[in-house]
PDB file of C-alpha atoms in Angstrom:
ATOM      1  CA  MET A   1     178.274 -38.716 -81.387  1.00 49.00           C
ATOM      2  CA  MET A   2     175.765 -36.209 -79.562  1.00 50.00           C
ATOM      3  CA  THR A   3     176.662 -32.799 -78.670  1.00 50.00           C
ATOM      4  CA  SER A   4     175.567 -31.575 -75.356  1.00 54.00           C
ATOM      5  CA  GLY A   5     173.326 -28.392 -75.468  1.00 56.00           C
ATOM      6  CA  LYS A   6     171.809 -29.462 -79.222  1.00 57.00           C
ATOM      7  CA  TYR A   7     168.868 -31.713 -77.932  1.00 55.00           C
ATOM      8  CA  PRO A   8     168.098 -29.796 -74.566  1.00 56.00           C
ATOM      9  CA  ALA A   9     167.564 -26.526 -76.792  1.00 52.00           C
ATOM     10  CA  LEU A  10     165.374 -28.453 -79.161  1.00 49.00           C
ATOM     11  CA  ALA A  11     163.289 -29.953 -76.236  1.00 48.00           C
ATOM     12  CA  ALA A  12     162.733 -26.614 -74.576  1.00 49.00           C
ATOM     13  CA  ALA A  13     161.543 -25.443 -77.907  1.00 49.00           C
ATOM     14  CA  VAL A  14     159.161 -27.994 -78.644  1.00 44.00           C
ATOM     15  CA  LEU A  15     157.887 -29.103 -74.938  1.00 41.00           C
ATOM     16  CA  PRO A  16     155.920 -25.707 -74.602  1.00 48.00           C
ATOM     17  CA  LEU A  17     154.259 -26.468 -77.944  1.00 44.00           C
ATOM     18  CA  LEU A  18     153.177 -29.814 -76.672  1.00 44.00           C
ATOM     19  CA  THR A  19     151.900 -28.456 -73.314  1.00 48.00           C
ATOM     20  CA  GLN A  20     150.021 -25.566 -75.316  1.00 51.00           C
ATOM     21  CA  CYS A  21     148.252 -28.072 -77.305  1.00 62.00           C
ATOM     22  CA  ASP A  22     146.958 -30.139 -73.972  1.00 72.00           C
ATOM     23  CA  THR A  23     145.974 -27.011 -72.369  1.00 78.00           C
ATOM     24  CA  THR A  24     144.080 -26.012 -75.468  1.00 83.00           C
ATOM     25  CA  ARG A  25     142.286 -29.306 -75.574  1.00 87.00           C
ATOM     26  CA  ARG A  26     141.348 -29.186 -72.007  1.00 90.00           C
ATOM     27  CA  ASP A  27     140.157 -25.776 -72.297  1.00 88.00           C
ATOM     28  CA  LEU A  28     138.009 -26.829 -75.402  1.00 89.00           C
ATOM     29  CA  GLU A  29     136.374 -29.578 -73.508  1.00 92.00           C
ATOM     30  CA  ALA A  30     135.886 -27.615 -70.419  1.00 92.00           C
ATOM     31  CA  VAL A  31     134.037 -25.062 -72.536  1.00 91.00           C
ATOM     32  CA  ALA A  32     132.001 -27.595 -74.200  1.00 92.00           C
ATOM     33  CA  GLN A  33     130.860 -28.646 -70.880  1.00 93.00           C
ATOM     34  CA  GLN A  34     130.171 -25.254 -69.487  1.00 93.00           C
ATOM     35  CA  ASN A  35     128.251 -24.678 -72.745  1.00 92.00           C
ATOM     36  CA  ALA A  36     126.124 -27.716 -72.255  1.00 94.00           C
ATOM     37  CA  GLU A  37     124.998 -26.704 -68.854  1.00 95.00           C
ATOM     38  CA  ILE A  38     124.241 -23.350 -70.093  1.00 95.00           C
ATOM     39  CA  SER A  39     122.088 -24.570 -72.566  1.00 95.00           C
ATOM     40  CA  LYS A  40     119.982 -25.983 -69.948  1.00 95.00           C
ATOM     41  CA  GLU A  41     119.279 -22.686 -68.251  1.00 95.00           C
ATOM     42  CA  GLN A  42     115.514 -21.953 -67.558  1.00 92.00           C
ATOM     43  CA  GLY A  43     113.535 -18.848 -68.021  1.00 86.00           C
ATOM     44  CA  ASP A  44     113.455 -15.390 -69.751  1.00 90.00           C
ATOM     45  CA  GLY A  45     113.260 -11.945 -68.900  1.00 94.00           C
ATOM     46  CA  TYR A  46     116.767 -11.951 -67.252  1.00 98.00           C
ATOM     47  CA  TYR A  47     120.244 -11.814 -68.408  1.00 98.00           C
ATOM     48  CA  VAL A  48     123.464 -13.706 -66.523  1.00 98.00           C
ATOM     49  CA  GLY A  49     125.756 -11.384 -65.303  1.00 97.00           C
ATOM     50  CA  ARG A  50     129.502 -12.010 -64.315  1.00 97.00           C
ATOM     51  CA  ARG A  51     131.120  -8.931 -62.401  1.00 96.00           C
ATOM     52  CA  TYR A  52     134.547  -8.350 -63.914  1.00 94.00           C
ATOM     53  CA  TYR A  53     136.473  -5.657 -61.737  1.00 92.00           C
ATOM     54  CA  ILE A  54     139.637  -3.999 -62.764  1.00 91.00           C
ATOM     55  CA  PRO A  55     140.772  -0.839 -60.810  1.00 88.00           C
ATOM     56  CA  ASN A  56     139.765   2.585 -62.175  1.00 86.00           C
ATOM     57  CA  THR A  57     137.677   1.159 -65.077  1.00 90.00           C
ATOM     58  CA  ARG A  58     133.906   1.934 -65.274  1.00 91.00           C
ATOM     59  CA  PHE A  59     132.754  -1.164 -66.858  1.00 94.00           C
ATOM     60  CA  TRP A  60     130.779  -3.566 -64.708  1.00 95.00           C
ATOM     61  CA  GLY A  61     131.296  -6.918 -66.247  1.00 96.00           C
ATOM     62  CA  TYR A  62     130.030  -9.477 -68.830  1.00 96.00           C
ATOM     63  CA  ILE A  63     126.281 -10.126 -69.243  1.00 97.00           C
ATOM     64  CA  ARG A  64     124.806 -12.628 -71.524  1.00 97.00           C
ATOM     65  CA  PRO A  65     121.002 -13.783 -71.978  1.00 97.00           C
ATOM     66  CA  PRO A  66     120.127 -17.228 -70.515  1.00 97.00           C
ATOM     67  CA  ARG A  67     121.130 -20.363 -72.791  1.00 97.00           C
ATOM     68  CA  THR A  68     123.856 -18.264 -74.544  1.00 96.00           C
ATOM     69  CA  PRO A  69     127.535 -19.230 -74.183  1.00 95.00           C
ATOM     70  CA  TRP A  70     129.830 -16.773 -72.413  1.00 94.00           C
ATOM     71  CA  VAL A  71     131.901 -16.113 -75.765  1.00 92.00           C
ATOM     72  CA  ARG A  72     128.878 -14.292 -76.841  1.00 94.00           C
ATOM     73  CA  ALA A  73     128.659 -12.079 -73.652  1.00 95.00           C
ATOM     74  CA  ASN A  74     128.745  -8.402 -73.667  1.00 96.00           C
ATOM     75  CA  LEU A  75     131.093  -6.294 -71.506  1.00 96.00           C
ATOM     76  CA  VAL A  76     128.904  -3.331 -70.256  1.00 97.00           C
ATOM     77  CA  ILE A  77     128.662  -0.122 -68.353  1.00 96.00           C
ATOM     78  CA  MET A  78     125.656  -0.168 -65.929  1.00 96.00           C
ATOM     79  CA  ASP A  79     123.189   2.752 -65.888  1.00 96.00           C
ATOM     80  CA  GLU A  80     122.571   2.964 -62.320  1.00 94.00           C
ATOM     81  CA  SER A  81     119.851   5.537 -62.411  1.00 95.00           C
ATOM     82  CA  MET A  82     117.117   3.214 -61.132  1.00 96.00           C
ATOM     83  CA  LEU A  83     119.076   1.026 -59.021  1.00 93.00           C
ATOM     84  CA  LEU A  84     122.811   0.917 -57.794  1.00 89.00           C
ATOM     85  CA  ALA A  85     124.861  -2.165 -58.986  1.00 91.00           C
ATOM     86  CA  PRO A  86     125.341  -4.910 -56.525  1.00 86.00           C
ATOM     87  CA  ASP A  87     128.695  -3.752 -55.071  1.00 79.00           C
ATOM     88  CA  ARG A  88     128.016  -0.099 -55.026  1.00 75.00           C
ATOM     89  CA  GLY A  89     129.813   1.396 -52.302  1.00 66.00           C
ATOM     90  CA  PRO A  90     132.850   3.553 -51.114  1.00 58.00           C
ATOM     91  CA  GLU A  91     135.759   3.083 -53.964  1.00 63.00           C
ATOM     92  CA  THR A  92     138.730   4.124 -51.573  1.00 65.00           C
ATOM     93  CA  GLY A  93     139.682   4.271 -48.283  1.00 69.00           C
ATOM     94  CA  ASP A  94     139.475   1.889 -45.247  1.00 75.00           C
ATOM     95  CA  ALA A  95     135.600   1.309 -46.236  1.00 68.00           C
ATOM     96  CA  ALA A  96     136.212   0.317 -49.773  1.00 65.00           C
ATOM     97  CA  VAL A  97     133.654  -2.226 -51.053  1.00 65.00           C
ATOM     98  CA  TYR A  98     133.931  -1.499 -54.713  1.00 68.00           C
ATOM     99  CA  GLY A  99     134.922  -4.523 -56.793  1.00 76.00           C
ATOM    100  CA  LYS A 100     134.789  -7.070 -54.006  1.00 86.00           C
ATOM    101  CA  ASP A 101     132.533  -8.860 -55.772  1.00 92.00           C
ATOM    102  CA  ASN A 102     134.886  -9.599 -58.563  1.00 93.00           C
ATOM    103  CA  ASN A 103     133.683 -12.770 -60.506  1.00 95.00           C
ATOM    104  CA  PHE A 104     130.510 -13.163 -58.709  1.00 96.00           C
ATOM    105  CA  GLU A 105     127.766 -14.512 -60.921  1.00 97.00           C
ATOM    106  CA  TYR A 106     124.128 -12.580 -60.825  1.00 97.00           C
ATOM    107  CA  LYS A 107     120.699 -12.772 -62.481  1.00 97.00           C
ATOM    108  CA  ILE A 108     120.693  -9.237 -63.867  1.00 97.00           C
ATOM    109  CA  TYR A 109     117.363  -7.376 -64.777  1.00 98.00           C
ATOM    110  CA  GLY A 110     116.946  -4.664 -66.969  1.00 98.00           C
ATOM    111  CA  LYS A 111     117.547  -3.914 -70.688  1.00 98.00           C
ATOM    112  CA  TYR A 112     120.113  -2.469 -72.991  1.00 98.00           C
ATOM    113  CA  THR A 113     119.645   1.184 -73.607  1.00 97.00           C
ATOM    114  CA  ASP A 114     120.399   2.561 -77.294  1.00 95.00           C
ATOM    115  CA  ARG A 115     123.610   4.332 -75.915  1.00 96.00           C
ATOM    116  CA  GLN A 116     127.180   3.765 -75.557  1.00 96.00           C
ATOM    117  CA  ALA A 117     129.675   5.059 -73.171  1.00 96.00           C
ATOM    118  CA  TYR A 118     133.494   5.556 -73.183  1.00 95.00           C
ATOM    119  CA  ASP A 119     135.604   3.972 -70.606  1.00 93.00           C
ATOM    120  CA  PRO A 120     138.946   5.977 -71.141  1.00 92.00           C
ATOM    121  CA  ASN A 121     140.853   3.715 -68.727  1.00 89.00           C
ATOM    122  CA  SER A 122     140.345   0.556 -70.833  1.00 90.00           C
ATOM    123  CA  ASN A 123     140.008   2.818 -74.151  1.00 92.00           C
ATOM    124  CA  GLN A 124     136.638   1.051 -74.944  1.00 93.00           C
ATOM    125  CA  ARG A 125     133.305   2.137 -76.231  1.00 95.00           C
ATOM    126  CA  LEU A 126     130.818  -0.220 -74.484  1.00 96.00           C
ATOM    127  CA  ASP A 127     127.084  -0.642 -74.632  1.00 96.00           C
ATOM    128  CA  VAL A 128     125.191   0.877 -71.599  1.00 98.00           C
ATOM    129  CA  PHE A 129     122.712  -1.640 -69.586  1.00 98.00           C
ATOM    130  CA  LEU A 130     119.917  -0.164 -67.454  1.00 98.00           C
ATOM    131  CA  LEU A 131     119.883  -2.065 -64.243  1.00 97.00           C
ATOM    132  CA  THR A 132     116.519  -2.519 -62.571  1.00 97.00           C
ATOM    133  CA  GLY A 133     117.291  -5.645 -60.246  1.00 97.00           C
ATOM    134  CA  TYR A 134     119.796  -8.494 -59.459  1.00 97.00           C
ATOM    135  CA  ARG A 135     120.045 -11.581 -57.416  1.00 97.00           C
ATOM    136  CA  LEU A 136     123.421 -13.405 -56.571  1.00 96.00           C
ATOM    137  CA  VAL A 137     123.603 -16.840 -57.895  1.00 96.00           C
ATOM    138  CA  ASN A 138     127.191 -17.810 -57.311  1.00 97.00           C
ATOM    139  CA  SER A 139     129.854 -16.108 -55.473  1.00 96.00           C
ATOM    140  CA  ARG A 140     132.628 -18.620 -56.636  1.00 96.00           C
ATOM    141  CA  PRO A 141     131.510 -19.519 -60.422  1.00 95.00           C
ATOM    142  CA  GLY A 142     135.028 -20.187 -61.314  1.00 92.00           C
ATOM    143  CA  TRP A 143     136.602 -19.274 -64.645  1.00 94.00           C
ATOM    144  CA  LEU A 144     134.663 -17.126 -67.026  1.00 93.00           C
ATOM    145  CA  PHE A 145     135.701 -17.821 -70.834  1.00 89.00           C
ATOM    146  CA  LYS A 146     138.106 -20.879 -70.299  1.00 90.00           C
ATOM    147  CA  PRO A 147     139.906 -22.644 -67.422  1.00 92.00           C
ATOM    148  CA  SER A 148     143.329 -21.498 -68.235  1.00 90.00           C
ATOM    149  CA  GLU A 149     142.372 -17.843 -68.532  1.00 87.00           C
ATOM    150  CA  ARG A 150     144.625 -15.236 -66.337  1.00 89.00           C
ATOM    151  CA  TYR A 151     142.811 -12.403 -64.500  1.00 88.00           C
ATOM    152  CA  SER A 152     144.905  -9.167 -64.130  1.00 87.00           C
ATOM    153  CA  THR A 153     143.984  -6.092 -62.088  1.00 86.00           C
ATOM    154  CA  LYS A 154     146.298  -4.228 -64.527  1.00 85.00           C
ATOM    155  CA  GLU A 155     144.703  -4.545 -67.994  1.00 83.00           C
ATOM    156  CA  VAL A 156     141.475  -6.057 -69.502  1.00 85.00           C
ATOM    157  CA  SER A 157     142.760  -9.672 -69.756  1.00 84.00           C
ATOM    158  CA  LEU A 158     139.306 -11.604 -69.899  1.00 85.00           C
ATOM    159  CA  ARG A 159     137.833 -11.433 -73.221  1.00 83.00           C
ATOM    160  CA  PRO A 160     135.784 -13.535 -75.379  1.00 80.00           C
ATOM    161  CA  ALA A 161     138.414 -13.703 -77.901  1.00 71.00           C
ATOM    162  CA  ILE A 162     140.474 -15.565 -75.705  1.00 65.00           C
ATOM    163  CA  VAL A 163     138.520 -18.805 -76.207  1.00 63.00           C
ATOM    164  CA  PRO A 164     140.325 -20.788 -78.814  1.00 60.00           C
ATOM    165  CA  LYS A 165     138.561 -22.116 -82.211  1.00 65.00           C
ATOM    166  CA  PRO A 166     137.795 -25.842 -81.886  1.00 64.00           C
ATOM    167  CA  LEU A 167     140.416 -28.233 -82.699  1.00 57.00           C
ATOM    168  CA  PRO A 168     139.939 -30.143 -86.228  1.00 64.00           C
ATOM    169  CA  GLU A 169     138.725 -33.621 -85.618  1.00 62.00           C
ATOM    170  CA  HIS A 170     141.084 -36.339 -86.704  1.00 54.00           C
TER     171      HIS A 170
END
């Protein structure tokens, strides 16, 4: 004789694990497909940048060399002494535009400096990148590190560490 409540509780405990495994597998497959596309990128002399905006932080976003997976990208602070970042403009008020290009993908030109800068609002020391040029590539590129990632304007929620390790073959 079954008692009510015993099996629904077991199902409630097991179901999220099964769903998570399926999500992880889908994420891994999608990341592998994205990396295959990235490996076909042509050219040198530029970086690929993805704007990542969180209010009150001073980092610009992630950049990576061509043909390098996003998991190896660096979160950077832009040195705008030679050129202002793409969305530079008023940060407050009715004319605020800063951060309106969140998740846009750019070709980024410039170089890493030998400096780091501290962003107190995210509590991170980040590499400084001297910006000398940019070109918008895609204003709707989709997810950055994995399809199931969740963007938050309250915290640094998108990090390379959120990409799961590949599942073992069986």
